[in-house]
C-alpha positions as semicolon CSV with decimal commas, in nm:
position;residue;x (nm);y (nm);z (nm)
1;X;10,064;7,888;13,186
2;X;9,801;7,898;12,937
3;X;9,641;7,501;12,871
4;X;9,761;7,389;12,466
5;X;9,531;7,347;12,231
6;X;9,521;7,009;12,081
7;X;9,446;6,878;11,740
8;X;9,442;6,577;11,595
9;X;9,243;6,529;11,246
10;X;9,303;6,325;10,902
11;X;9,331;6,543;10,605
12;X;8,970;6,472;10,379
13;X;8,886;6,465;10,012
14;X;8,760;6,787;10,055
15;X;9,021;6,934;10,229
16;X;9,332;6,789;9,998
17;X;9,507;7,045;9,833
18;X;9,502;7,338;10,079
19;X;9,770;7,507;10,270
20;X;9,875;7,389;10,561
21;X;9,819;7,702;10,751
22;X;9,497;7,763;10,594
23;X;9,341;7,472;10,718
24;X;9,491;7,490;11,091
25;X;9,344;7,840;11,075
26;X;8,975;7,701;10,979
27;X;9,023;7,413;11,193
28;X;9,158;7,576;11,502
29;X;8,954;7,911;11,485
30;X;9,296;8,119;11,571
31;X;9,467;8,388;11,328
32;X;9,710;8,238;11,038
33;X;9,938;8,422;11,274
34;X;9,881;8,221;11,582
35;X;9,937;7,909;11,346
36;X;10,242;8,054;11,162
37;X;10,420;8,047;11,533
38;X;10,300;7,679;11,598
39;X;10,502;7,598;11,311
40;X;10,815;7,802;11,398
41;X;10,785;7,638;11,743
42;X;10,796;7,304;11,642
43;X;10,397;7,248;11,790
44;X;10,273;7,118;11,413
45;X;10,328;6,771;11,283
46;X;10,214;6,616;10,999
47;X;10,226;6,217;10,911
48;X;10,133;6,061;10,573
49;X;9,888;5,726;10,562
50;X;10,172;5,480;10,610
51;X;10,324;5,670;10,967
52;X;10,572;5,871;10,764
53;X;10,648;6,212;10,914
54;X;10,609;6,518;10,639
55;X;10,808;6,860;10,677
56;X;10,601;7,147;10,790
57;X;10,557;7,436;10,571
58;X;10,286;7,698;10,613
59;X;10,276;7,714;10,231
60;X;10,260;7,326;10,172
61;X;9,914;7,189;10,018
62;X;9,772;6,908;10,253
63;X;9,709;6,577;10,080
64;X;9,432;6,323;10,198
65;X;9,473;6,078;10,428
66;X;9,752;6,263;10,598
67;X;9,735;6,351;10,984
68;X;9,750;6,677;11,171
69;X;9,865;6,672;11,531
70;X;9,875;7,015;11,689
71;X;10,005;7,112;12,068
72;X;9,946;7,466;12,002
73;X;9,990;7,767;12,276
74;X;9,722;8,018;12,252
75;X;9,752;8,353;12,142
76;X;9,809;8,608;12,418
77;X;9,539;8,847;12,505
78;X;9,575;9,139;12,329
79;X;9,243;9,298;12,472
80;X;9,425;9,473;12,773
81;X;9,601;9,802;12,576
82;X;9,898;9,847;12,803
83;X;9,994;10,232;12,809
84;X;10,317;10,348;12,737
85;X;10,513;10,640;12,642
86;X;10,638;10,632;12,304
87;X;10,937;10,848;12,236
88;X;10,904;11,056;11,898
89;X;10,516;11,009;11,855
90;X;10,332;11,341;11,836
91;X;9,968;11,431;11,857
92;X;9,937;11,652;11,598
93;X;9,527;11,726;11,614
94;X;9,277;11,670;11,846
95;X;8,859;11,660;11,877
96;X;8,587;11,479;12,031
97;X;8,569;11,239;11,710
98;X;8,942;11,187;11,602
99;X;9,278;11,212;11,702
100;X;9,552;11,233;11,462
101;X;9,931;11,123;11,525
102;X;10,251;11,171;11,368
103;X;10,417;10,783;11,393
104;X;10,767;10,678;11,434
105;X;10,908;10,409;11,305
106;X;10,924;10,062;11,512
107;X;10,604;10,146;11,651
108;X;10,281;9,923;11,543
109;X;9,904;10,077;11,447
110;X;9,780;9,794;11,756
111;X;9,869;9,516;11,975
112;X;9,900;9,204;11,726
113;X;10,062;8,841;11,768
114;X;10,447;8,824;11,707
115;X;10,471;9,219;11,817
116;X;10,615;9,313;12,195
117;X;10,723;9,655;12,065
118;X;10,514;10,067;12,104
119;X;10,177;10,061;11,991
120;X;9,977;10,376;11,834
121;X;9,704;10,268;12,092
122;X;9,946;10,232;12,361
123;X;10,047;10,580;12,366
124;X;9,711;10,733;12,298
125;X;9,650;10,543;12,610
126;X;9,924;10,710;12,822
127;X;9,791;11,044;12,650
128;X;9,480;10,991;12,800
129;X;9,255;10,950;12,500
130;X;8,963;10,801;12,545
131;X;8,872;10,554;12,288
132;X;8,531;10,352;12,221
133;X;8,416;10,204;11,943
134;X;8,318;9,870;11,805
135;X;8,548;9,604;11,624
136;X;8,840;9,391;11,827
137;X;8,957;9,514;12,179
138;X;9,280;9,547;12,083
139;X;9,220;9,786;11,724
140;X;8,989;10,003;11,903
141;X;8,937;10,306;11,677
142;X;9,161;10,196;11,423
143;X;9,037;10,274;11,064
144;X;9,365;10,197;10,845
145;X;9,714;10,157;11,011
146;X;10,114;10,155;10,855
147;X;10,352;9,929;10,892
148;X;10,611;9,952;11,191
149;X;10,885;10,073;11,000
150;X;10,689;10,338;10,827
151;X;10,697;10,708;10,988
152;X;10,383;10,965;10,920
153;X;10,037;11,010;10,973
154;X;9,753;10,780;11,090
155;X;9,424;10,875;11,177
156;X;9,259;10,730;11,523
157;X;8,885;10,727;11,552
158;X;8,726;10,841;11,948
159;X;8,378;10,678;11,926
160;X;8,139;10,463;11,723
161;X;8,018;10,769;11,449
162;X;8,403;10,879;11,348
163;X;8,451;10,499;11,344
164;X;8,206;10,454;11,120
165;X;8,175;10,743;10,901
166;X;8,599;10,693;10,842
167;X;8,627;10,344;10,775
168;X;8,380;10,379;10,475
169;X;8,531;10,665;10,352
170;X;8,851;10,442;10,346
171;X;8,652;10,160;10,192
172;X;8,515;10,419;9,949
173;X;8,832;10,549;9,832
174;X;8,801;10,920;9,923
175;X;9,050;10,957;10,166
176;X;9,372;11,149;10,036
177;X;9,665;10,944;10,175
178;X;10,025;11,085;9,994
179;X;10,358;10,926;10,085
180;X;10,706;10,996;9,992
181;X;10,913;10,733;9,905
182;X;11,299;10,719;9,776
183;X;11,332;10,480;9,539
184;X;11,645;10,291;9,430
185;X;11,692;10,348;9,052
186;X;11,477;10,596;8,772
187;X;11,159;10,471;8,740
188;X;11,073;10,449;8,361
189;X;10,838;10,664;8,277
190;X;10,908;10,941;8,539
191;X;10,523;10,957;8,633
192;X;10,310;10,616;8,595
193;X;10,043;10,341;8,764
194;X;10,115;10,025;8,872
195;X;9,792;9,845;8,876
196;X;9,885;9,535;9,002
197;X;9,734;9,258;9,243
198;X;9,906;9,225;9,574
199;X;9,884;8,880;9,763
200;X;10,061;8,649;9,992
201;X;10,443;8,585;9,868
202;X;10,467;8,223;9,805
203;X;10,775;8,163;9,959
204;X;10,723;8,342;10,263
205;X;10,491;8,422;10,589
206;X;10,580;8,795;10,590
207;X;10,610;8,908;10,295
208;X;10,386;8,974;9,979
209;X;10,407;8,998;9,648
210;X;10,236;9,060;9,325
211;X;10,025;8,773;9,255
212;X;9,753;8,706;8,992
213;X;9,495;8,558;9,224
214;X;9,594;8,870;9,505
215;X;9,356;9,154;9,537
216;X;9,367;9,455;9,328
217;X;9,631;9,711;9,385
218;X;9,662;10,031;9,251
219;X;9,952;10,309;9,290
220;X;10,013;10,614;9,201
221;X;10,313;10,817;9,158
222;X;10,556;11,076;9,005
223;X;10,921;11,099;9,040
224;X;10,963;11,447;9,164
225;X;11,335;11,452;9,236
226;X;11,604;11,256;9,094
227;X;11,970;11,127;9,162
228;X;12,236;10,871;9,040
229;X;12,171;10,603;9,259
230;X;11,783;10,711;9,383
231;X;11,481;10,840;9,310
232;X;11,227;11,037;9,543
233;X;10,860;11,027;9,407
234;X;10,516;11,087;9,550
235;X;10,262;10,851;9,557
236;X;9,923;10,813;9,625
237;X;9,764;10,526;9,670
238;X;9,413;10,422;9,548
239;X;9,411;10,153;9,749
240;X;9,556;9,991;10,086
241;X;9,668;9,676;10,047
242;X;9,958;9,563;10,336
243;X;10,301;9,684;10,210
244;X;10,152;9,800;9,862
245;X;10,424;10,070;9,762
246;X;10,725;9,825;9,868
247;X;10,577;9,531;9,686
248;X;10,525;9,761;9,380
249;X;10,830;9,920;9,336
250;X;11,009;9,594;9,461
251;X;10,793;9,441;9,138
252;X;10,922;9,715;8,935
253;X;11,348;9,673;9,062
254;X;11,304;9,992;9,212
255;X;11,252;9,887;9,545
256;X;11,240;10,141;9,826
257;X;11,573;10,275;9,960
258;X;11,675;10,087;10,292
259;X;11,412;9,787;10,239
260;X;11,639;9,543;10,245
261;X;11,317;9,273;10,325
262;X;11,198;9,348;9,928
263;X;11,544;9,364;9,759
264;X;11,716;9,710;9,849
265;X;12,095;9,709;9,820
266;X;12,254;9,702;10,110
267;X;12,547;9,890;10,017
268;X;12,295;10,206;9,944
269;X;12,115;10,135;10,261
270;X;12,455;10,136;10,471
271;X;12,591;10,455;10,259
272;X;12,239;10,643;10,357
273;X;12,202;10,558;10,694
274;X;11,870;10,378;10,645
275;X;11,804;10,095;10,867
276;X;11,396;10,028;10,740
277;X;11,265;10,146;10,385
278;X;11,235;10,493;10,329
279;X;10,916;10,609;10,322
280;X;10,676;10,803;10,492
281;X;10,321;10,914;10,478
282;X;10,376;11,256;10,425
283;X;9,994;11,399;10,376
284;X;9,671;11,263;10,488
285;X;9,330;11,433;10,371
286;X;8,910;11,333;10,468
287;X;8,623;11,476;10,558
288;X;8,542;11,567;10,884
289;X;8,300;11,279;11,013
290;X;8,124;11,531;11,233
291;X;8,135;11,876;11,082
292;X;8,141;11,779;10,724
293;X;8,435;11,972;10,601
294;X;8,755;11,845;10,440
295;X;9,101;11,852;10,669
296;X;9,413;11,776;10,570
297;X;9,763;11,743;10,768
298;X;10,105;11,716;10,649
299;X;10,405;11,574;10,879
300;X;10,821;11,690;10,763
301;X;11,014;11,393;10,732
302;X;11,187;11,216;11,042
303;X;11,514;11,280;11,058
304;X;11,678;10,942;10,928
305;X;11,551;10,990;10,637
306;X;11,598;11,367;10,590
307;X;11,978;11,254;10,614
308;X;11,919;10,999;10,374
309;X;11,763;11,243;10,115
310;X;12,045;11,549;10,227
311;X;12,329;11,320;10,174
312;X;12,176;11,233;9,807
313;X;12,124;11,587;9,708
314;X;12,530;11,672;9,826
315;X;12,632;11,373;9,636
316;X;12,793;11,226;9,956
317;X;12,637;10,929;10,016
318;X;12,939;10,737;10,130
319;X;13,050;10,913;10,446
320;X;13,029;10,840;10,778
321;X;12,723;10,976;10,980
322;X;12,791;11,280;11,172
């Protein structure tokens, strides 16, 4: 078993007024992650200046004089990617420089704290595709990822060049990245931009929201098909912040059909089959790193949510799957 790390420390002047996890993160040198599950475990405690114990809350704001005891475990090491076959995941193209996959859902871009589930990199592993680049062990090659319950494309650098000529043209904005998404409601008007900042939600660990002191978020989209109860539109994003379209059109009362984490209706979700948001990253476009010239893929839609979006278009969304 893995040795704790221990903390003990009085809150300072300097350091009243921050979050809790914040702090533990600066103090301990370990992800906001790591800290998150000392909390959840119990391994935090906090006392003010008389010997009064204070609830724990990840979101709470330290005050001086108040002490910090920590028996936290370490993070596991995520540098060993395990291989593993991962049902549904497709290689759809190939090179020396990249490798691009068609994802699942309930499969993760990397290893990460909290997640014991199919990896991108685990499979690629099993595939025998040989990775190398710099960054951490465990995101080898990684150059944007999508969340575990989002299906479609991601691209996978092979070495250091592709690494480095994709993650600027991420950071640069020129990648085309198009999802579909089926959103609860008619968004008003049919074809719009939300240009709002995204940041942590500030009553929760997982979750984000649109915050004035977030980073800037931008999405595009247009409503291409409509029905009573839904809405699919295409969107393309300017930017990449983590779970930018949900937090959007959650921000807007649209939120996405089957995301029940950002205010879907369960009823709809239950009627549709969905059991994770529906959406998917239907087209992904760049420029070669290597040869210079622009590819594009597209991937169909998984079948959940091709059931979803059939049972809409009959009308019949209250039925029992087949």
């Amino acid at each position: 078993m893995s040795e704790l790390v221990n903390i003990e420390c009085i809150v300072s002047a300097e350091q009243a007024g921050l979050r809790l996890d914040s702090l533990l993160a600066t103090l301990s040198g370990y992800s906001r992650a790591t800290v998150s599950n000392w909390l959840k475990n119990g391994q935090v405690t906090l006392t003010d200046s008389k010997g009064r114990s204070i609830k724990t809350k990840a979101s709470s704001k330290v005050a001086a004089g108040t002490t910090i005891t920590v028996a936290g475990t370490p993070p596991r090491d995520l540098t060993e990617i395990e291989p593993e076959h991962v049902e549904g995941l497709s290689l759809i193209y190939q090179d020396d420089d990249i490798v691009v996959v068609d994802k699942p859902t309930g499969v993760a871009a990397h290893p990460s704290m909290g997640w014991h589930g199919p990896t991108v990199l685990g499979a690629l592993k099993h595939a025998g595709v040989e990775i190398a680049t710099s960054g951490a062990a465990e995101r080898q090659g990684i150059v944007h990822r999508l969340d575990v319950g989002t299906s479609g494309l991601m691209v996978v650098t092979k070495n250091e060049r592709a690494y480095s000529e994709l993650k600027k043209a991420f950071k640069e904005r020129t990648v085309t990245k198009v999802y579909h998404t089926l959103v609860q409601g008619l968004p008003d008007p049919l074809k719009g931009t939300i240009d709002a900042p995204i940041g942590r939600h500030p009553g929760s660990e997982w979750k984000f929201a649109v915050n004035e002191d977030g980073k800037p978020a931008v999405t595009h989209y247009e409503v291409v098909e409509a029905f009573g109860p839904a809405s699919l539109a295409e969107i393309h994003l300017e930017t990449g912040r983590t779970h930018q379209i949900r937090v959007h059109f959650s921000a807007l009362r649209h939120p996405c059909a089957g995301d029940l984490t950002y205010g879907a209706d369960p009823a709809l979700s239950a009627h549709l089959g969905l059991t994770r948001q529906w959406l998917h990253a239907h087209r992904l476009g760049f420029t070669h790193p290597t040869s210079g010239e622009r590819v594009e893929f597209e991937s169909p839609y998984p079948q959940d949510l091709a059931y979803a979006l059939d049972a809409l278009r009959q009308g019949n969304f209250g039925s029992d799957r087949p």
